[in-house]
mmCIF file of C-alpha atoms in Angstrom:
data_model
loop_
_atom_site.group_PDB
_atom_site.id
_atom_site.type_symbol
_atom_site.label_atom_id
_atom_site.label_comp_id
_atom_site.label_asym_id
_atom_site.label_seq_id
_atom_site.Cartn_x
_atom_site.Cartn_y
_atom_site.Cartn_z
ATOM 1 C CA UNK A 1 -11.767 -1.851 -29.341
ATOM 2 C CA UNK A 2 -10.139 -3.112 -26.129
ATOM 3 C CA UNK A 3 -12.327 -4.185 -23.406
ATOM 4 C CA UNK A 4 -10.480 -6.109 -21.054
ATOM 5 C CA UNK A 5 -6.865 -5.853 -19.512
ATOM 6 C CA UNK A 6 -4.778 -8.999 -18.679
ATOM 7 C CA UNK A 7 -1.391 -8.107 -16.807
ATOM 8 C CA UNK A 8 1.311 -10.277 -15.437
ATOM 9 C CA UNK A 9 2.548 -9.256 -11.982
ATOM 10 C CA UNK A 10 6.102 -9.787 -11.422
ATOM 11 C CA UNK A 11 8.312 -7.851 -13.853
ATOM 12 C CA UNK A 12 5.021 -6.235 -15.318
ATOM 13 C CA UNK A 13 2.907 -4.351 -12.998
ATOM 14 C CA UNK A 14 5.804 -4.917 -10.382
ATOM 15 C CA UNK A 15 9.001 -3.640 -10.500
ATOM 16 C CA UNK A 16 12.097 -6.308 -9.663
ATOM 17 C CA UNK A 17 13.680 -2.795 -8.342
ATOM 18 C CA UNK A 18 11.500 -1.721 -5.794
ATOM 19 C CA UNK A 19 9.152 -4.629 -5.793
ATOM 20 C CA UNK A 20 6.441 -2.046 -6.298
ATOM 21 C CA UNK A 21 4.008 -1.172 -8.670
ATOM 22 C CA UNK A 22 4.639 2.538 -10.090
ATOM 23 C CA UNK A 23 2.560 5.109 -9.466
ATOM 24 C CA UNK A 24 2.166 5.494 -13.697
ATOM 25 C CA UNK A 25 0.987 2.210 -13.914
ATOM 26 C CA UNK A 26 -1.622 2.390 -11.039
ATOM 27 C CA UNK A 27 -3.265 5.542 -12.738
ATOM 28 C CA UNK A 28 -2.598 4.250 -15.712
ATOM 29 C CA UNK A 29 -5.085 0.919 -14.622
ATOM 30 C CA UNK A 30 -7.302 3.258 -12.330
ATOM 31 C CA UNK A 31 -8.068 5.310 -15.442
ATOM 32 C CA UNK A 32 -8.916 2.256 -18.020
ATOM 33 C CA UNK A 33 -11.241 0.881 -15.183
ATOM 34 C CA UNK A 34 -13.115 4.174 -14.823
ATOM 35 C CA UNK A 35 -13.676 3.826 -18.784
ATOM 36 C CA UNK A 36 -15.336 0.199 -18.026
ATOM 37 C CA UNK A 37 -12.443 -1.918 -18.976
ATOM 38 C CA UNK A 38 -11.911 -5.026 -17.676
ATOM 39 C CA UNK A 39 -8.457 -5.604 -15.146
ATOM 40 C CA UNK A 40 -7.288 -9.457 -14.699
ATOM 41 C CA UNK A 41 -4.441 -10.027 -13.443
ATOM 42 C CA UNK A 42 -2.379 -13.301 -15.491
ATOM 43 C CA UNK A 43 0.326 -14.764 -13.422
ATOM 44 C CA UNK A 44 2.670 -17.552 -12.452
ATOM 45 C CA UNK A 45 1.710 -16.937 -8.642
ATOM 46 C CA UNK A 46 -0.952 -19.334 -7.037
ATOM 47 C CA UNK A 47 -3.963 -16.583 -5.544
ATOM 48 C CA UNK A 48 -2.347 -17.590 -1.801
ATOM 49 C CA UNK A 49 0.737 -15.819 -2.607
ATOM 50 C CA UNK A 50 -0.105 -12.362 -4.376
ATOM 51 C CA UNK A 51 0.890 -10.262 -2.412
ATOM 52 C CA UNK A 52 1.959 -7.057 -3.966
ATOM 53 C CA UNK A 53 -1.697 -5.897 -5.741
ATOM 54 C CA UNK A 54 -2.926 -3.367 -3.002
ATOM 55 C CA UNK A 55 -2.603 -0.430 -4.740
ATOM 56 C CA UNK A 56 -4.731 -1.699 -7.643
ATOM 57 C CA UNK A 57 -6.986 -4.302 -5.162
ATOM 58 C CA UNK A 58 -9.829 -2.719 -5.933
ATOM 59 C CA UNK A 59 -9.741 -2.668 -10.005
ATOM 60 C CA UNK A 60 -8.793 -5.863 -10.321
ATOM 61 C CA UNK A 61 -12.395 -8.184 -11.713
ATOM 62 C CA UNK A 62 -10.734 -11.536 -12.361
ATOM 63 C CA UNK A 63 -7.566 -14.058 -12.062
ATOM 64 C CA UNK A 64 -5.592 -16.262 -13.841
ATOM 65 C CA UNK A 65 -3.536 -17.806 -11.717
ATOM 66 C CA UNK A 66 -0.425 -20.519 -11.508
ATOM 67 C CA UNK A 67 -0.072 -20.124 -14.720
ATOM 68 C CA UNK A 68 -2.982 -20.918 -16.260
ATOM 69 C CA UNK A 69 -4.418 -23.749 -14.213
ATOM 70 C CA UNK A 70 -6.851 -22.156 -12.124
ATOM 71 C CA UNK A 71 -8.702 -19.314 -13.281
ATOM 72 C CA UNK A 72 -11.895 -17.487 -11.626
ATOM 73 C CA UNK A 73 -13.623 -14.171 -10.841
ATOM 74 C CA UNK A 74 -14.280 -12.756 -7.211
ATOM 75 C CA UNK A 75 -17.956 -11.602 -7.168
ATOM 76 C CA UNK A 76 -17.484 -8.654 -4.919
ATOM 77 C CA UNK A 77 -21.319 -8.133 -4.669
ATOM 78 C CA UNK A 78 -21.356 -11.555 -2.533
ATOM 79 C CA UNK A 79 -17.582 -12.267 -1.538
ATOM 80 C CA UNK A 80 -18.046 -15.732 -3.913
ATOM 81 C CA UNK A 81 -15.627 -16.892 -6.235
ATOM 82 C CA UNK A 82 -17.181 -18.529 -9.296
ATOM 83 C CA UNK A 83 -14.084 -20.987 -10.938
ATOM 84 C CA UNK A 84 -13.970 -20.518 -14.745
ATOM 85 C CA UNK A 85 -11.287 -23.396 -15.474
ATOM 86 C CA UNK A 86 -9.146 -25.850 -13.345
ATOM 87 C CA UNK A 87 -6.431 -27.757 -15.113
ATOM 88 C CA UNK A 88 -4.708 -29.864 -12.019
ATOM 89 C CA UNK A 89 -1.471 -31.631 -12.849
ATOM 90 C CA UNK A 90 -1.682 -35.535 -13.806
ATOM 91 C CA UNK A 91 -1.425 -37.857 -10.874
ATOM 92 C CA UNK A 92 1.314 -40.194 -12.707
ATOM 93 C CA UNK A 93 3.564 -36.686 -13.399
ATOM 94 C CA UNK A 94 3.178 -35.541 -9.902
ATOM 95 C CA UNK A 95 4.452 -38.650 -8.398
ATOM 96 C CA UNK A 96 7.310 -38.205 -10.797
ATOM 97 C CA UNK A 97 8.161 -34.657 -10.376
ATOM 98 C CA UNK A 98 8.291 -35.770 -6.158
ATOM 99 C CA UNK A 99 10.117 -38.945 -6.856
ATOM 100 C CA UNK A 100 12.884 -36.900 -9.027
ATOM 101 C CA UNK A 101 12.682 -33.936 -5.792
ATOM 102 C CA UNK A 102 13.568 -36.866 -3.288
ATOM 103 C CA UNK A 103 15.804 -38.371 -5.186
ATOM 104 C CA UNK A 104 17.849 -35.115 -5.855
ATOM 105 C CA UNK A 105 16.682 -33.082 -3.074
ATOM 106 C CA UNK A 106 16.385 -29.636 -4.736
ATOM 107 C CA UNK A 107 13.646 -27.414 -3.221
ATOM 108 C CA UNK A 108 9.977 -27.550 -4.766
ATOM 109 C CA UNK A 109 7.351 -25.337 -4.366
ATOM 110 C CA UNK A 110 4.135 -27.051 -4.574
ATOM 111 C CA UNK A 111 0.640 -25.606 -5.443
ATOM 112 C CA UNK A 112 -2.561 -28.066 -4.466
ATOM 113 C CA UNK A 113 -5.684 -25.665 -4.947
ATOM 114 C CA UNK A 114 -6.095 -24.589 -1.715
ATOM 115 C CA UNK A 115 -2.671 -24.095 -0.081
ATOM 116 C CA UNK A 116 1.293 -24.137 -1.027
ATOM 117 C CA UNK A 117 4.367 -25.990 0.617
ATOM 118 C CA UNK A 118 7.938 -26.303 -0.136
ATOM 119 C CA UNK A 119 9.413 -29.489 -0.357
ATOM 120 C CA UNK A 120 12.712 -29.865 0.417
ATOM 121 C CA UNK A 121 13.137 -26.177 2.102
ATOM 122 C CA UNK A 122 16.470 -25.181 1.117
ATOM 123 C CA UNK A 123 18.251 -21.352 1.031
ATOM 124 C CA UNK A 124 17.823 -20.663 -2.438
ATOM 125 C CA UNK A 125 14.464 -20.947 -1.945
ATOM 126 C CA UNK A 126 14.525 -18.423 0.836
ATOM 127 C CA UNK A 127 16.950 -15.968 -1.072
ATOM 128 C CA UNK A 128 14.877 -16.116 -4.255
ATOM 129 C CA UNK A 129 10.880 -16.364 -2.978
ATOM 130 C CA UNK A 130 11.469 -14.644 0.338
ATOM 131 C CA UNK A 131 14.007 -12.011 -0.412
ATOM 132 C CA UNK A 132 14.255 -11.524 -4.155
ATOM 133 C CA UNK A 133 9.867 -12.076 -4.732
ATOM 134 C CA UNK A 134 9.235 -10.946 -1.429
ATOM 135 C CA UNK A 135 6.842 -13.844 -0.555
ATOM 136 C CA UNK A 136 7.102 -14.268 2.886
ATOM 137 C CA UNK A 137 3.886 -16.179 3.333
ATOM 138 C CA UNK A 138 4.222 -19.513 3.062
ATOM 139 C CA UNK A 139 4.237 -21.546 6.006
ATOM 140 C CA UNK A 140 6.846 -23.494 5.646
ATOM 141 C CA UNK A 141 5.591 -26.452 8.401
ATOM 142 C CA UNK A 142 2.895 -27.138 5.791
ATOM 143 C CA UNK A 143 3.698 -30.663 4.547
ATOM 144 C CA UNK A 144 4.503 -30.629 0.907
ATOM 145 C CA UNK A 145 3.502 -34.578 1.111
ATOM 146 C CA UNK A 146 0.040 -34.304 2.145
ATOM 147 C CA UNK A 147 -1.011 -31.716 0.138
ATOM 148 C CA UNK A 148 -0.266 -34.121 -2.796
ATOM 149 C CA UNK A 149 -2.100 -36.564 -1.236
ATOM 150 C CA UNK A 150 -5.364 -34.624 -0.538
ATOM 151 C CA UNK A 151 -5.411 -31.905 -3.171
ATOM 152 C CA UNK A 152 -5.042 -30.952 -6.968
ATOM 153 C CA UNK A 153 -2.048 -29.955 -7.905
ATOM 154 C CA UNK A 154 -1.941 -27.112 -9.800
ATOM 155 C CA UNK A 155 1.910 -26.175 -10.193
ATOM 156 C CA UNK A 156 5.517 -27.215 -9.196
ATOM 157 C CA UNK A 157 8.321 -24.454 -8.949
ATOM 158 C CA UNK A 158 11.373 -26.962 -8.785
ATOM 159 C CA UNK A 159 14.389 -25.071 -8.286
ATOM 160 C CA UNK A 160 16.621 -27.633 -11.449
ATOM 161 C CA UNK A 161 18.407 -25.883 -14.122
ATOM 162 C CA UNK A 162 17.281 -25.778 -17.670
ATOM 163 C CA UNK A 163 19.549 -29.149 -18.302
ATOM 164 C CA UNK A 164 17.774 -31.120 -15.547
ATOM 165 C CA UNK A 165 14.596 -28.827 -16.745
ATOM 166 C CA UNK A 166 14.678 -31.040 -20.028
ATOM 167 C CA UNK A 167 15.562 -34.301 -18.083
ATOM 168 C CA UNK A 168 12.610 -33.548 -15.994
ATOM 169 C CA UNK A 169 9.799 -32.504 -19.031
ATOM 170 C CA UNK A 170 10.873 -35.625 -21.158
ATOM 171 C CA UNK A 171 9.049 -38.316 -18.546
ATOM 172 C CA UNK A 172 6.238 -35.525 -17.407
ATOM 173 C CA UNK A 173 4.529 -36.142 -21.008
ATOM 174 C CA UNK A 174 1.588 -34.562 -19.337
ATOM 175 C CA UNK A 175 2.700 -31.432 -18.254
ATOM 176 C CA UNK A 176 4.463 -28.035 -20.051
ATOM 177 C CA UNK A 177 7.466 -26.314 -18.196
ATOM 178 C CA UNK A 178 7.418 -22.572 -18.535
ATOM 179 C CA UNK A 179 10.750 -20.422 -17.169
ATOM 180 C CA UNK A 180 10.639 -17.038 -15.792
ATOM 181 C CA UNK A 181 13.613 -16.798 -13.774
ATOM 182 C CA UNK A 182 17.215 -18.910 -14.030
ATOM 183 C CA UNK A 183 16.959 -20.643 -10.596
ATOM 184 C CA UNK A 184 13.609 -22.041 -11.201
ATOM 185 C CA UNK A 185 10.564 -23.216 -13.330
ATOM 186 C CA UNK A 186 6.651 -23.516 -13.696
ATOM 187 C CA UNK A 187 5.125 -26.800 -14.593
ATOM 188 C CA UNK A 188 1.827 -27.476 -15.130
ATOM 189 C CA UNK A 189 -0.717 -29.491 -17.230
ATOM 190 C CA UNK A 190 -0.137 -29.091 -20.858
ATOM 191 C CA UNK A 191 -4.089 -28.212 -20.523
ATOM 192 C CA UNK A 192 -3.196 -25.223 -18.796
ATOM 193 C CA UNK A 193 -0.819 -21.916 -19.746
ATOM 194 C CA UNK A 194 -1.822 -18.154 -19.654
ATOM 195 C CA UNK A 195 -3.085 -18.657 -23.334
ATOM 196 C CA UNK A 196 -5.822 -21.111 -22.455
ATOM 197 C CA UNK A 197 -6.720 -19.113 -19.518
ATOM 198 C CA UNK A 198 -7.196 -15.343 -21.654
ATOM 199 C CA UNK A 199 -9.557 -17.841 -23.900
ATOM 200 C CA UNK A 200 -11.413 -19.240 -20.924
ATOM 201 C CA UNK A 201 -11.790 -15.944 -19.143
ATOM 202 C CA UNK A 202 -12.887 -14.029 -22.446
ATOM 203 C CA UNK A 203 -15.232 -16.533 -23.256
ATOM 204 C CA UNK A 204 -17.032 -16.835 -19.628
ATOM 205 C CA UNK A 205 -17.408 -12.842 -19.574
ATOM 206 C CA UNK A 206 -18.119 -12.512 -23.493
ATOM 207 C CA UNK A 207 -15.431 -11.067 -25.081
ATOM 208 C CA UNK A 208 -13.869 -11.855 -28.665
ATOM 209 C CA UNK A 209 -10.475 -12.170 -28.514
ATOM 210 C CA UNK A 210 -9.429 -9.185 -30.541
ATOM 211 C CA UNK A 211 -11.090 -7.157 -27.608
ATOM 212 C CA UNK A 212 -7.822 -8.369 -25.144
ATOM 213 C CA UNK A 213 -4.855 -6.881 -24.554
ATOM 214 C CA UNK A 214 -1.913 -8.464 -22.518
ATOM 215 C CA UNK A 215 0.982 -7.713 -20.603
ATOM 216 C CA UNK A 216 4.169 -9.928 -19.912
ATOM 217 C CA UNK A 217 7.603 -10.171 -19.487
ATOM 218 C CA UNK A 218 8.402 -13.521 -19.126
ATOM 219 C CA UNK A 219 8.936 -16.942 -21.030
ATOM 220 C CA UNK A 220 5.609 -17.851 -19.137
ATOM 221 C CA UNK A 221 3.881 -15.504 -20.688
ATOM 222 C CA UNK A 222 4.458 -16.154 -24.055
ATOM 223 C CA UNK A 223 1.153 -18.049 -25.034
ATOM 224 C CA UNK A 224 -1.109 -15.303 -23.716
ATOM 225 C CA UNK A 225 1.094 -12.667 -25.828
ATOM 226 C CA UNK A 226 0.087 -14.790 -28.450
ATOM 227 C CA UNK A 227 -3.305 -15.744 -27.743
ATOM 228 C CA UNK A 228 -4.925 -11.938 -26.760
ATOM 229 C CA UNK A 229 -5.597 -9.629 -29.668
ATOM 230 C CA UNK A 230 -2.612 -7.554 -28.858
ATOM 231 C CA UNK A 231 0.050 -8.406 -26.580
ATOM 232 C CA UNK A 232 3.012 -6.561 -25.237
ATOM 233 C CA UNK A 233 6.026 -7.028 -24.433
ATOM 234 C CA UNK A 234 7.573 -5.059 -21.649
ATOM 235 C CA UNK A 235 11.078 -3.073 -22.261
ATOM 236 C CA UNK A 236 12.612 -5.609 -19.941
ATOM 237 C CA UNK A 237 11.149 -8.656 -21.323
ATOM 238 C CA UNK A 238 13.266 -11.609 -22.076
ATOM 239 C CA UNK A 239 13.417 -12.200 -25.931
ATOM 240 C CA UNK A 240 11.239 -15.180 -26.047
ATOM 241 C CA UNK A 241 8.375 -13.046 -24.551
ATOM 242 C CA UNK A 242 9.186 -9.601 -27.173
ATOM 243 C CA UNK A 243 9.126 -12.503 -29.896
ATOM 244 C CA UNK A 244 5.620 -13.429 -28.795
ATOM 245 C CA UNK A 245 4.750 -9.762 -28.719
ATOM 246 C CA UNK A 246 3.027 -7.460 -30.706
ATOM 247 C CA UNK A 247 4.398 -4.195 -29.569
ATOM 248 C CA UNK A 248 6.988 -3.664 -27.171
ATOM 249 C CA UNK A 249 6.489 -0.801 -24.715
ATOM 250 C CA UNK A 250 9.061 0.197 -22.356
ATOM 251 C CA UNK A 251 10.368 -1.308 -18.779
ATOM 252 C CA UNK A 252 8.078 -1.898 -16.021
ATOM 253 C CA UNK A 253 10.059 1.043 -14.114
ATOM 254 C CA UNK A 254 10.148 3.592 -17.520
ATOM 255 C CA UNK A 255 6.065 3.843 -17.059
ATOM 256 C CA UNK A 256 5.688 0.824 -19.901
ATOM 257 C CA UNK A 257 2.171 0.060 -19.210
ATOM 258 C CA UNK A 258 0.819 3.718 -19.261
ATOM 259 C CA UNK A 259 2.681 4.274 -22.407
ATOM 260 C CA UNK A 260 1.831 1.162 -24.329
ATOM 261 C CA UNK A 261 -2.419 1.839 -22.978
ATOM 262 C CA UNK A 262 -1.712 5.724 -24.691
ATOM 263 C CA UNK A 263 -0.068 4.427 -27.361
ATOM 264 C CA UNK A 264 -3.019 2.128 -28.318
ATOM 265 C CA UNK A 265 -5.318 4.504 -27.290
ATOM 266 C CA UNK A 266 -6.716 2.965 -24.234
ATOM 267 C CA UNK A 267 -6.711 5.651 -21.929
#
């Protein structure tokens, strides 16, 4: 029996069309949460910019977020967040990944646990984050520098190609790159991916792992397509993610997550 729900936002519960969540899906959620199922959402976003949840706000129990590095539950009763797992980046690989960014100067998004920058600001990242994701809240006169200095740093979206991508990952022996979209990637600790987040999360709230199902449509979300006791694919997936998969429902926008939750008989 499935008791707990683990979705990936962009491409999954939101569409890249309308940058919305469908209606079918937010039933679809509203109805397995009435039934006492558990909603967490599993993404590549840091918690500072997800932005596109209102509609299912208020169903939504627990997080795992950049990927996999920093995972916790909101306590709604007291407005506390109790941290289930936090898997920072290696100091020696993040002075690596900044030394590589200065020396080529491509754009960086940078995650420290408590806020984001850009290094390097640059239009693609405005034309990709801003207009294509629709994240149009990071201050971008945060310096990218000092958060490395005084924080954890939880994830780098370098905008490199998958050549440089491989360049990059060979002298980061610490850290795992995982693509969801051509201009850029997510790197993180090798500690941390989706996978390793589903098994923290399950355990901390008592769940086996054959009672979690999961929702992606990326090559970041392969390991927790693997990992949960039934993962699915969406219609629009990219093959590396319907390989991971064990059922493929259909697109984001073709109501895939209310048909793959009927088809298992979740709702």
């Amino acid at each position: 029996m499935i008791r707990s729900l683990f979705f990936d936002i962009d491409g999954t519960l939101v569409s890249f069309k309308t940058h919305c969540i469908p209606e079918s899906t937010v039933c679809a959620i509203a109805e397995a949460h009435k039934k006492g199922i558990g909603v967490y959402i599993s993404t590549g976003r840091p918690k500072k910019i997800i932005t596109n949840l209102d509609p299912i706000e208020e169903y939504i129990d627990g997080y795992i977020t950049a990927n996999g590095a920093l995972c916790f539950i909101d306590d709604k009763a007291t407005g506390k967040r109790v941290e289930i797992c936090c898997n920072p980046i290696p100091s020696h690989d993040v002075q690596t990944l900044m030394a590589d960014a200065t020396h080529h100067g491509y754009p960086c998004v940078v995650v420290g646990e408590k806020d984001v920058a850009v290094y390097n600001h640059g239009s693609v990242f405005d034309r990709v984050f801003v207009e294509g994701l629709k994240v149009g809240n990071i201050d971008l006169t945060t310096n990218a520098s000092d958060i490395v200095v005084n924080q954890r740093i939880l994830q780098f979206s370098p905008f490199i190609d998958t050549d440089h991508e491989h360049d990059l990952m060979q002298r980061m022996s610490g850290c795992v790159s995982g693509r969801w979209h051509p201009e850029f990637t997510d790197i993180t600790s090798q500690k941390a991916d989706k996978g390793k987040g589903l098994i923290a999360m399950a355990r901390h709230i008592g769940l086996d792992i054959s009672e979690t199902m999961a929702f992606g449509d990326g090559g970041n979300d392969t390991a927790i397509l693997r990992t949960a006791g039934i993962g699915v694919a969406m219609g629009n997936a990219c093959d590396k993610a319907i390989q991971a998969a064990d059922y493929i429902t259909t697109s984001v926008d073709d109501n895939g997550i209310m048909n793959a939750l009927t088809h298992f008989g979740v709702i």
